[in-house]
mmCIF file of C-alpha atoms in Angstrom:
data_model
loop_
_atom_site.group_PDB
_atom_site.id
_atom_site.type_symbol
_atom_site.label_atom_id
_atom_site.label_comp_id
_atom_site.label_asym_id
_atom_site.label_seq_id
_atom_site.Cartn_x
_atom_site.Cartn_y
_atom_site.Cartn_z
ATOM 1 C CA UNK P 299 0.073 0.105 -0.106
ATOM 2 C CA UNK P 300 2.878 2.380 0.769
ATOM 3 C CA UNK P 301 4.336 1.928 -2.463
ATOM 4 C CA UNK P 302 1.264 2.562 -4.343
ATOM 5 C CA UNK P 303 0.874 5.930 -2.436
ATOM 6 C CA UNK P 304 4.494 6.674 -3.480
ATOM 7 C CA UNK P 305 3.509 6.307 -6.859
ATOM 8 C CA UNK P 306 0.052 8.052 -6.981
ATOM 9 C CA UNK P 307 1.124 11.003 -5.021
ATOM 10 C CA UNK P 308 3.523 12.620 -7.492
ATOM 11 C CA UNK P 309 1.217 11.627 -10.313
ATOM 12 C CA UNK P 310 -1.803 13.400 -8.343
ATOM 13 C CA UNK P 311 0.367 16.273 -7.479
ATOM 14 C CA UNK P 312 1.402 16.782 -11.129
ATOM 15 C CA UNK P 313 -2.265 16.681 -12.333
ATOM 16 C CA UNK P 314 -3.272 19.374 -9.703
ATOM 17 C CA UNK P 315 -0.235 21.589 -10.835
ATOM 18 C CA UNK P 316 -1.450 21.253 -14.692
ATOM 19 C CA UNK P 317 -5.139 22.029 -13.644
ATOM 20 C CA UNK P 318 -4.102 25.169 -11.846
ATOM 21 C CA UNK P 319 -2.014 26.389 -14.633
ATOM 22 C CA UNK P 320 -4.801 25.961 -17.252
ATOM 23 C CA UNK P 321 -5.969 29.370 -18.756
ATOM 24 C CA UNK P 322 -9.428 30.218 -17.986
ATOM 25 C CA UNK P 323 -11.670 29.734 -21.166
ATOM 26 C CA UNK P 324 -13.040 33.309 -22.454
ATOM 27 C CA UNK P 325 -16.968 33.282 -22.770
ATOM 28 C CA UNK P 326 -18.927 35.857 -24.650
ATOM 29 C CA UNK P 327 -20.664 38.457 -22.355
ATOM 30 C CA UNK P 328 -23.090 41.174 -23.791
ATOM 31 C CA UNK P 329 -22.224 40.324 -27.544
ATOM 32 C CA UNK P 330 -18.317 40.366 -27.080
ATOM 33 C CA UNK P 331 -15.840 37.744 -26.469
ATOM 34 C CA UNK P 332 -12.469 38.871 -25.549
ATOM 35 C CA UNK P 333 -9.604 36.522 -27.024
ATOM 36 C CA UNK P 334 -6.794 39.254 -26.734
ATOM 37 C CA UNK P 335 -4.963 36.867 -24.353
ATOM 38 C CA UNK P 336 -6.172 33.495 -26.112
ATOM 39 C CA UNK P 337 -3.615 32.337 -28.707
ATOM 40 C CA UNK P 338 -5.402 29.690 -30.791
ATOM 41 C CA UNK P 339 -1.773 28.401 -31.998
ATOM 42 C CA UNK P 340 -0.758 27.727 -28.187
ATOM 43 C CA UNK P 341 -4.147 27.516 -26.449
ATOM 44 C CA UNK P 342 -5.929 25.571 -29.066
ATOM 45 C CA UNK P 343 -9.316 25.983 -30.602
ATOM 46 C CA UNK P 344 -12.302 27.568 -28.877
ATOM 47 C CA UNK P 345 -15.961 27.532 -28.883
ATOM 48 C CA UNK P 346 -17.525 30.903 -29.263
ATOM 49 C CA UNK P 347 -19.970 30.259 -26.768
ATOM 50 C CA UNK P 348 -21.972 32.690 -24.494
ATOM 51 C CA UNK P 349 -24.154 35.751 -24.925
ATOM 52 C CA UNK P 350 -24.674 36.988 -28.488
ATOM 53 C CA UNK P 351 -26.764 39.993 -29.565
ATOM 54 C CA UNK P 352 -30.213 38.648 -30.868
ATOM 55 C CA UNK P 353 -32.658 40.379 -33.291
ATOM 56 C CA UNK P 354 -35.974 38.489 -33.416
ATOM 57 C CA UNK P 355 -37.595 38.488 -36.911
ATOM 58 C CA UNK P 356 -34.877 40.449 -38.579
ATOM 59 C CA UNK P 357 -32.314 39.470 -41.069
ATOM 60 C CA UNK P 358 -29.552 41.985 -40.845
ATOM 61 C CA UNK P 359 -26.578 41.903 -43.054
ATOM 62 C CA UNK P 360 -23.327 43.693 -42.142
ATOM 63 C CA UNK P 361 -24.282 46.776 -44.072
ATOM 64 C CA UNK P 362 -27.158 47.462 -41.770
ATOM 65 C CA UNK P 363 -25.100 47.796 -38.634
ATOM 66 C CA UNK P 364 -22.713 50.154 -40.633
ATOM 67 C CA UNK P 365 -25.748 52.568 -41.385
ATOM 68 C CA UNK P 366 -27.510 52.684 -37.951
ATOM 69 C CA UNK P 367 -27.047 51.739 -34.217
ATOM 70 C CA UNK P 368 -29.309 48.825 -33.938
ATOM 71 C CA UNK P 369 -30.156 47.988 -30.384
ATOM 72 C CA UNK P 370 -30.730 44.054 -29.799
ATOM 73 C CA UNK P 371 -33.828 42.683 -28.348
ATOM 74 C CA UNK P 372 -31.952 40.684 -25.887
ATOM 75 C CA UNK P 373 -28.499 38.782 -25.519
ATOM 76 C CA UNK P 374 -29.221 35.139 -26.112
ATOM 77 C CA UNK P 375 -26.945 32.284 -25.150
ATOM 78 C CA UNK P 376 -25.313 30.514 -28.148
ATOM 79 C CA UNK P 377 -25.367 27.698 -28.753
ATOM 80 C CA UNK P 378 -28.952 27.206 -27.410
ATOM 81 C CA UNK P 379 -32.469 27.164 -29.070
ATOM 82 C CA UNK P 380 -34.827 30.061 -28.893
ATOM 83 C CA UNK P 381 -37.907 28.090 -28.021
ATOM 84 C CA UNK P 382 -39.586 29.481 -25.150
ATOM 85 C CA UNK P 383 -37.462 32.769 -25.041
ATOM 86 C CA UNK P 384 -39.377 35.912 -24.273
ATOM 87 C CA UNK P 385 -39.231 38.761 -26.602
ATOM 88 C CA UNK P 386 -41.382 41.815 -25.591
ATOM 89 C CA UNK P 387 -43.537 39.746 -23.451
ATOM 90 C CA UNK P 388 -44.273 37.031 -26.137
ATOM 91 C CA UNK P 389 -42.864 33.458 -26.044
ATOM 92 C CA UNK P 390 -41.075 32.433 -29.077
ATOM 93 C CA UNK P 391 -41.915 29.140 -31.015
ATOM 94 C CA UNK P 392 -39.671 27.076 -32.904
ATOM 95 C CA UNK P 393 -40.546 28.464 -36.399
ATOM 96 C CA UNK P 394 -39.180 31.887 -37.226
ATOM 97 C CA UNK P 395 -36.058 33.691 -38.086
ATOM 98 C CA UNK P 396 -33.354 35.969 -36.374
ATOM 99 C CA UNK P 397 -30.043 37.625 -36.614
ATOM 100 C CA UNK P 398 -27.040 37.091 -34.021
ATOM 101 C CA UNK P 399 -24.127 39.240 -33.555
ATOM 102 C CA UNK P 400 -20.817 38.502 -31.823
ATOM 103 C CA UNK P 401 -17.636 40.894 -31.657
ATOM 104 C CA UNK P 402 -14.716 39.087 -31.339
ATOM 105 C CA UNK P 403 -11.409 40.822 -30.068
ATOM 106 C CA UNK P 404 -8.038 39.275 -31.002
ATOM 107 C CA UNK P 405 -4.532 40.606 -30.661
ATOM 108 C CA UNK P 406 -2.866 39.215 -33.875
ATOM 109 C CA UNK P 407 -3.832 38.303 -37.449
ATOM 110 C CA UNK P 408 -3.770 34.723 -37.910
ATOM 111 C CA UNK P 409 -3.606 33.426 -41.652
ATOM 112 C CA UNK P 410 -4.167 29.854 -40.744
ATOM 113 C CA UNK P 411 -7.271 30.362 -38.586
ATOM 114 C CA UNK P 412 -10.577 28.464 -39.346
ATOM 115 C CA UNK P 413 -14.229 28.596 -38.393
ATOM 116 C CA UNK P 414 -16.283 25.329 -38.192
ATOM 117 C CA UNK P 415 -20.171 25.542 -37.984
ATOM 118 C CA UNK P 416 -21.544 22.262 -36.962
ATOM 119 C CA UNK P 417 -24.909 20.883 -38.227
ATOM 120 C CA UNK P 418 -27.551 23.599 -37.274
ATOM 121 C CA UNK P 419 -30.734 21.460 -38.540
ATOM 122 C CA UNK P 420 -32.030 24.355 -40.261
ATOM 123 C CA UNK P 421 -30.685 27.262 -42.551
ATOM 124 C CA UNK P 422 -28.133 29.886 -41.932
ATOM 125 C CA UNK P 423 -25.716 32.509 -43.322
ATOM 126 C CA UNK P 424 -22.573 33.470 -41.445
ATOM 127 C CA UNK P 425 -20.648 36.910 -42.078
ATOM 128 C CA UNK P 426 -17.069 37.672 -40.937
ATOM 129 C CA UNK P 427 -16.012 41.263 -41.237
ATOM 130 C CA UNK P 428 -18.509 42.174 -43.878
ATOM 131 C CA UNK P 429 -17.943 39.010 -45.898
ATOM 132 C CA UNK P 430 -20.118 35.822 -46.201
ATOM 133 C CA UNK P 431 -18.123 32.984 -45.350
ATOM 134 C CA UNK P 432 -20.517 30.133 -45.125
ATOM 135 C CA UNK P 433 -24.112 29.532 -45.658
ATOM 136 C CA UNK P 434 -26.264 26.317 -45.174
ATOM 137 C CA UNK P 435 -29.672 26.062 -47.135
ATOM 138 C CA UNK P 436 -31.586 29.114 -47.988
ATOM 139 C CA UNK P 437 -32.368 31.690 -45.391
ATOM 140 C CA UNK P 438 -35.774 33.201 -45.726
ATOM 141 C CA UNK P 439 -38.439 35.168 -43.785
ATOM 142 C CA UNK P 440 -41.344 32.697 -44.551
ATOM 143 C CA UNK P 441 -41.435 28.821 -45.069
ATOM 144 C CA UNK P 442 -41.637 29.228 -48.833
ATOM 145 C CA UNK P 443 -38.641 31.179 -48.967
ATOM 146 C CA UNK P 444 -36.558 29.040 -46.614
ATOM 147 C CA UNK P 445 -34.812 25.924 -47.480
ATOM 148 C CA UNK P 446 -33.248 23.851 -44.584
ATOM 149 C CA UNK P 447 -30.125 21.999 -45.091
ATOM 150 C CA UNK P 448 -28.229 19.668 -42.581
ATOM 151 C CA UNK P 449 -24.663 20.090 -43.056
ATOM 152 C CA UNK P 450 -21.359 21.325 -41.382
ATOM 153 C CA UNK P 451 -18.795 23.708 -42.971
ATOM 154 C CA UNK P 452 -15.237 24.314 -42.296
ATOM 155 C CA UNK P 453 -13.820 27.745 -43.681
ATOM 156 C CA UNK P 454 -10.255 29.246 -43.386
ATOM 157 C CA UNK P 455 -10.740 32.901 -42.189
ATOM 158 C CA UNK P 456 -8.163 35.825 -41.821
ATOM 159 C CA UNK P 457 -8.672 37.601 -38.482
ATOM 160 C CA UNK P 458 -8.097 41.301 -38.070
ATOM 161 C CA UNK P 459 -6.002 42.931 -35.107
ATOM 162 C CA UNK P 460 -8.601 44.213 -32.478
ATOM 163 C CA UNK P 461 -12.477 44.017 -33.294
ATOM 164 C CA UNK P 462 -13.903 41.084 -35.730
ATOM 165 C CA UNK P 463 -17.329 40.844 -36.302
ATOM 166 C CA UNK P 464 -19.567 37.955 -36.566
ATOM 167 C CA UNK P 465 -23.108 38.051 -38.003
ATOM 168 C CA UNK P 466 -25.447 35.000 -38.172
ATOM 169 C CA UNK P 467 -28.749 34.644 -39.719
ATOM 170 C CA UNK P 468 -30.771 31.689 -38.897
ATOM 171 C CA UNK P 469 -34.319 30.685 -40.302
ATOM 172 C CA UNK P 470 -36.272 27.677 -39.272
ATOM 173 C CA UNK P 471 -39.620 26.343 -40.474
ATOM 174 C CA UNK P 472 -39.107 22.658 -40.497
ATOM 175 C CA UNK P 473 -37.502 21.622 -37.183
ATOM 176 C CA UNK P 474 -38.983 21.423 -33.674
ATOM 177 C CA UNK P 475 -36.293 23.568 -32.303
ATOM 178 C CA UNK P 476 -35.275 26.744 -33.461
ATOM 179 C CA UNK P 477 -31.929 28.714 -33.207
ATOM 180 C CA UNK P 478 -28.271 27.462 -33.027
ATOM 181 C CA UNK P 479 -27.967 24.126 -31.312
ATOM 182 C CA UNK P 480 -24.375 23.490 -31.987
ATOM 183 C CA UNK P 481 -21.414 25.536 -31.248
ATOM 184 C CA UNK P 482 -19.339 27.651 -33.868
ATOM 185 C CA UNK P 483 -15.648 26.778 -33.228
ATOM 186 C CA UNK P 484 -12.542 29.120 -33.935
ATOM 187 C CA UNK P 485 -9.099 27.683 -33.962
ATOM 188 C CA UNK P 486 -6.067 26.663 -35.957
ATOM 189 C CA UNK P 487 -7.134 25.193 -39.310
ATOM 190 C CA UNK P 488 -5.275 21.944 -39.246
ATOM 191 C CA UNK P 489 -6.487 21.396 -35.637
ATOM 192 C CA UNK P 490 -10.039 21.861 -36.567
ATOM 193 C CA UNK P 491 -9.557 19.514 -39.769
ATOM 194 C CA UNK P 492 -8.109 16.820 -37.738
ATOM 195 C CA UNK P 493 -10.756 16.949 -35.171
ATOM 196 C CA UNK P 494 -13.443 16.991 -37.769
ATOM 197 C CA UNK P 495 -11.844 14.018 -39.465
ATOM 198 C CA UNK P 496 -11.799 12.222 -36.179
ATOM 199 C CA UNK P 497 -15.635 12.562 -35.721
ATOM 200 C CA UNK P 498 -16.109 11.396 -39.428
ATOM 201 C CA UNK P 499 -14.366 8.397 -38.546
ATOM 202 C CA UNK P 500 -16.118 7.794 -35.347
ATOM 203 C CA UNK P 501 -19.312 8.246 -37.344
ATOM 204 C CA UNK P 502 -18.390 5.557 -39.895
ATOM 205 C CA UNK P 503 -17.303 3.144 -37.253
#
């Protein structure tokens, strides 16, 4: 027994030290996520989780935010569904459409970065810094204008020093849950690609 303790004690000590040295994972608050002290090449990929700005029954594009000061209806936790959320006293059902926005602050441009959007069970458009970088199906303000698609995407992106802006449109007229149910991931392209391929392999197995 004493020999086992001698073996386990240093292992446990190293584990506790490593845990204490882990950097706190940033989370979005009031529509902003601060990644200035998070180097994706060292600290790894990160889910852009937390409070995103949220506009119900609006499909805003980047130009809309340049022309006017738009106040969000609420700050909605992402990823999560909007079912049951109250906007102006009205409880939201699954069907509908909305715009999300997140400001991402970084301290360096990274040409190897990538964004991965997992299957959202619906249709969406994602803009980064005024550019449409990926979309899924067809986003519309009515069922006859919207086409759902079940597809994940992985896109290389170029980040700016300082503020980066993500704008996400989502429309749902086909699924029992509306909104973004899966995280959006930012990280080194190769790491996210390897992570995606691992899950593909597990699915096949």
